[in-house]
Coordinates of C-alpha atoms in Angstrom, one line a residue:
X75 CA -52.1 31.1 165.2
X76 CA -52.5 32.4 161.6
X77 CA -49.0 32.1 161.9
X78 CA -48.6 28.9 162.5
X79 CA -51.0 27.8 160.1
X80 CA -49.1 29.6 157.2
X81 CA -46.2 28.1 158.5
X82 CA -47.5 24.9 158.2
X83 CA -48.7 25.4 154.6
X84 CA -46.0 26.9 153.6
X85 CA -44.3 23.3 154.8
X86 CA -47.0 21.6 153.3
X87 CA -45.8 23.1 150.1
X88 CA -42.6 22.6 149.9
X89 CA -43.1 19.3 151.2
X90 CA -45.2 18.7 147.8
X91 CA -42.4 20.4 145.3
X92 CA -40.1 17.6 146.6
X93 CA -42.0 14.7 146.3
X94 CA -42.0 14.8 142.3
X95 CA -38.5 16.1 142.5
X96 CA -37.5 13.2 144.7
X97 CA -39.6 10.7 142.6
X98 CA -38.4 12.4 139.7
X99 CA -34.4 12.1 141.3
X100 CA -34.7 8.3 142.4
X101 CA -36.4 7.6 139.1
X102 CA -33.4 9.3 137.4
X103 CA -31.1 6.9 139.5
X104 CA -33.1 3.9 138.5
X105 CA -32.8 4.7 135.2
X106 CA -28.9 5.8 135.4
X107 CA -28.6 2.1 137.2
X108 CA -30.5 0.7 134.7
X109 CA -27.8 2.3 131.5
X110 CA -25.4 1.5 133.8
X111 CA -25.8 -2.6 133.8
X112 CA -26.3 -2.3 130.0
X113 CA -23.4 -0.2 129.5
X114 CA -21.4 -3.2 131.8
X115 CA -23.1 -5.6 129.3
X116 CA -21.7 -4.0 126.0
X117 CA -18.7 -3.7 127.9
X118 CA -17.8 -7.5 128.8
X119 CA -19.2 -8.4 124.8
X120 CA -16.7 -6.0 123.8
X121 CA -14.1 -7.4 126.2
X122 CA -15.4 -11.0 124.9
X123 CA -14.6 -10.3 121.4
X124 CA -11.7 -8.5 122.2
X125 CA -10.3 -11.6 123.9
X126 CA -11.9 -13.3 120.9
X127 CA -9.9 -11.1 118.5
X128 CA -6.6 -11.4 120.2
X129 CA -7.2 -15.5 120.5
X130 CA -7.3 -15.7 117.1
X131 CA -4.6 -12.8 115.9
X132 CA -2.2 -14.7 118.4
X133 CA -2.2 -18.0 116.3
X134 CA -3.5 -21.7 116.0
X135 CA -6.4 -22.8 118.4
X136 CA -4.7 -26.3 118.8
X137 CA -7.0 -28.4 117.0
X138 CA -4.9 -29.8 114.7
X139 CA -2.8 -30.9 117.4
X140 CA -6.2 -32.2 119.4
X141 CA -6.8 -34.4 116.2
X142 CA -3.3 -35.8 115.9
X143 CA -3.4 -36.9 119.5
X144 CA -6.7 -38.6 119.2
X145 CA -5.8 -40.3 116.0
X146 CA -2.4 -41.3 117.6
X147 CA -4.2 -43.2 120.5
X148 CA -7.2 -44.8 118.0
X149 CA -3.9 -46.0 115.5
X150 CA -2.3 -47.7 118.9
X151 CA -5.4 -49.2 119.9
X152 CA -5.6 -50.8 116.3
X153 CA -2.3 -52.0 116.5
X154 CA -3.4 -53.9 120.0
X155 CA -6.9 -55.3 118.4
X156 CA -6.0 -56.0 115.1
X157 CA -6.9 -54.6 111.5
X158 CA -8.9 -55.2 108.9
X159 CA -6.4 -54.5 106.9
X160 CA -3.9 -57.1 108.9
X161 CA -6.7 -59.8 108.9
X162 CA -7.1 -59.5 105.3
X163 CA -3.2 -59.9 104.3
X164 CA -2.8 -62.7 106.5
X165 CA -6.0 -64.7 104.8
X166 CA -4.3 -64.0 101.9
X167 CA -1.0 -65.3 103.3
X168 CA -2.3 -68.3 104.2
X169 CA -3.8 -68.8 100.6
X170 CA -0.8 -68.3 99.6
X171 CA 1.0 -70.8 101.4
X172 CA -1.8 -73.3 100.8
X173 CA -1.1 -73.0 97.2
X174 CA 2.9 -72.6 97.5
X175 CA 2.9 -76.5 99.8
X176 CA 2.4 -79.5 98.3
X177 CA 0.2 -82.2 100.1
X178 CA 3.8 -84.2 100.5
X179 CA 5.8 -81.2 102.4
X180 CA 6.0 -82.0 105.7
X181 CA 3.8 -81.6 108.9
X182 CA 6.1 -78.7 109.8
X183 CA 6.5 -76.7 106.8
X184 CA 2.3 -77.0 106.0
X185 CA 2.2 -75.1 109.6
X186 CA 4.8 -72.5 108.3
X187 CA 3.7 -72.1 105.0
X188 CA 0.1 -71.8 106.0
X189 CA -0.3 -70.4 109.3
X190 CA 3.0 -68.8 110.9
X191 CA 3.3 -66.7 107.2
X192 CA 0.0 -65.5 108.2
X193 CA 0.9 -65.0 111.8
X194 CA 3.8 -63.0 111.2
X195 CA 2.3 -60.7 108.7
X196 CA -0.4 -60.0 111.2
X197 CA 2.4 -58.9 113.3
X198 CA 4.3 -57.1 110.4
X199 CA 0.7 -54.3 110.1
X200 CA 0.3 -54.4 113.8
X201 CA 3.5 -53.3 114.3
X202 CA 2.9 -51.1 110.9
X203 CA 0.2 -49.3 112.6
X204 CA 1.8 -49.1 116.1
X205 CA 4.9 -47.6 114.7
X206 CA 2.8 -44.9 113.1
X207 CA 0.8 -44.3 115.9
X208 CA 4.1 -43.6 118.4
X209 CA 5.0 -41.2 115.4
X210 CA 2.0 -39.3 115.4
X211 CA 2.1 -38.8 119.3
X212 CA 5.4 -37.7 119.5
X213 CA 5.3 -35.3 116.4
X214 CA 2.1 -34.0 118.7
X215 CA 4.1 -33.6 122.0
X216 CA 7.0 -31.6 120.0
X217 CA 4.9 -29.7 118.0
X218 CA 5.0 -26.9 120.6
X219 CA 8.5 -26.3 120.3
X220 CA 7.9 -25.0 116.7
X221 CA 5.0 -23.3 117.0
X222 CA 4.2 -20.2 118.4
X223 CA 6.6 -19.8 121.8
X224 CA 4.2 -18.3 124.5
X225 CA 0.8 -20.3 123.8
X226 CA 1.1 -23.8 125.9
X227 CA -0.3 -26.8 124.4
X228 CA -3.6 -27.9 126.1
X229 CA -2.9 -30.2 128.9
X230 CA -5.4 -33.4 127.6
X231 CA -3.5 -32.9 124.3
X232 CA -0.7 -33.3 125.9
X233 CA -2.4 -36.1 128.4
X234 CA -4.0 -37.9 124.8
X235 CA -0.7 -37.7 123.4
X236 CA 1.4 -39.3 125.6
X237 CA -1.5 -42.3 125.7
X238 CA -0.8 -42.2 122.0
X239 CA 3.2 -43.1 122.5
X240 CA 2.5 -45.8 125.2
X241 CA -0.2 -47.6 123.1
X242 CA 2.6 -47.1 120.3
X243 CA 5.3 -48.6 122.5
X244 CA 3.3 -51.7 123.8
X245 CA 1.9 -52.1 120.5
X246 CA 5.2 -52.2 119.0
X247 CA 6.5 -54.3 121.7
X248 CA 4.3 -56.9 121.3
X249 CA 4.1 -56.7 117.3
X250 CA 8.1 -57.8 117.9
X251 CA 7.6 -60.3 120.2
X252 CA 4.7 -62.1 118.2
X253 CA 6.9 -61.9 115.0
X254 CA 10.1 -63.0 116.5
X255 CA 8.2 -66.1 118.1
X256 CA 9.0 -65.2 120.9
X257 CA 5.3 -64.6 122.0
X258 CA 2.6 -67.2 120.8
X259 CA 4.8 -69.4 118.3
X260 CA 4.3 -71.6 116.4
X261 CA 3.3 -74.9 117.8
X262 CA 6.2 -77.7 117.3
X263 CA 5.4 -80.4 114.4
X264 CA 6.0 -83.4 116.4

């Protein structure tokens, strides 16, 4: 039996020498997990300013272009609203014309004089700023071609853009048909 017994301590034993060097081996794996995640940390910040890097070594970020496509759109809006700018040269068209008629012209030319001078040079800035906004979107959606080749432009720039040219075109459009007469004339004298 004496034997056994030694036998068994001498399992005992051994079984306690493990135990700290498996403690000590899984704590070594923790810790080796543990430098492992932080090592993958550094490593994506590194990759992140890396992309970073390249981003900015390969050329413009597109914000100018952002900006013109915005401004684009807000100048064809104005030219469909109206400007303070086109209200204040038409009060001063018909102040103009006020002074230029004489209380004999007719009924006819008071109206011309007065208010379709005023009308059509409301139309003249619409048109003025709707002309400049379809300029500004298209210089926005060709931009690309002189740029740098192999960086895209942004799709909403490109989106913004275009909603820049159509506000241009209507704007334009009706800045035409509103000067011409052809849209909200003058009433007849009769």
């Amino acid at each position: 039996m004496e034997t056994t017994t030694d036998e068994t301590a001498a399992e005992d034993a051994r079984t306690e020498e493990a135990a700290p060097q498996e403690a000590a081996t899984a704590d070594g794996t923790a810790r080796d997990a543990a430098t492992g995640r932080a090592s993958g940390a550094d490593a994506e910040a590194d990759a992140d300013a890396e992309a970073t890097a390249d981003a900015e070594a390969a050329g413009p970020s597109g914000v100018g272009q952002g900006a013109g496509a915005v401004v684009s759109v807000a100048l064809g809006i104005v030219s469909l609203t109206g400007s303070w700018t086109g209200t204040v040269a038409a009060a001063r068209e018909t102040l103009v014309g006020q002074l230029r008629t004489s209380s004999t012209a007719s009924v006819s030319q008071q109206i011309k004089e007065v208010y379709g001078d005023a009308w059509h040079t409301t139309a003249l800035w619409a048109g003025l700023f709707a002309l400049v906004a379809l300029v500004t979107g298209a210089v926005v959606l060709v931009r690309p071609a002189f740029g740098a080749p192999g960086r895209p432009q942004a799709p909403w720039i490109k989106s913004v853009a275009w909603a820049g040219v159509a506000l241009g075109v209507i704007g334009l459009l009706l800045a035409v048909l509103k000067y011409s007469d052809a849209l909200l004339g003058l009433p007849p004298a009769s």
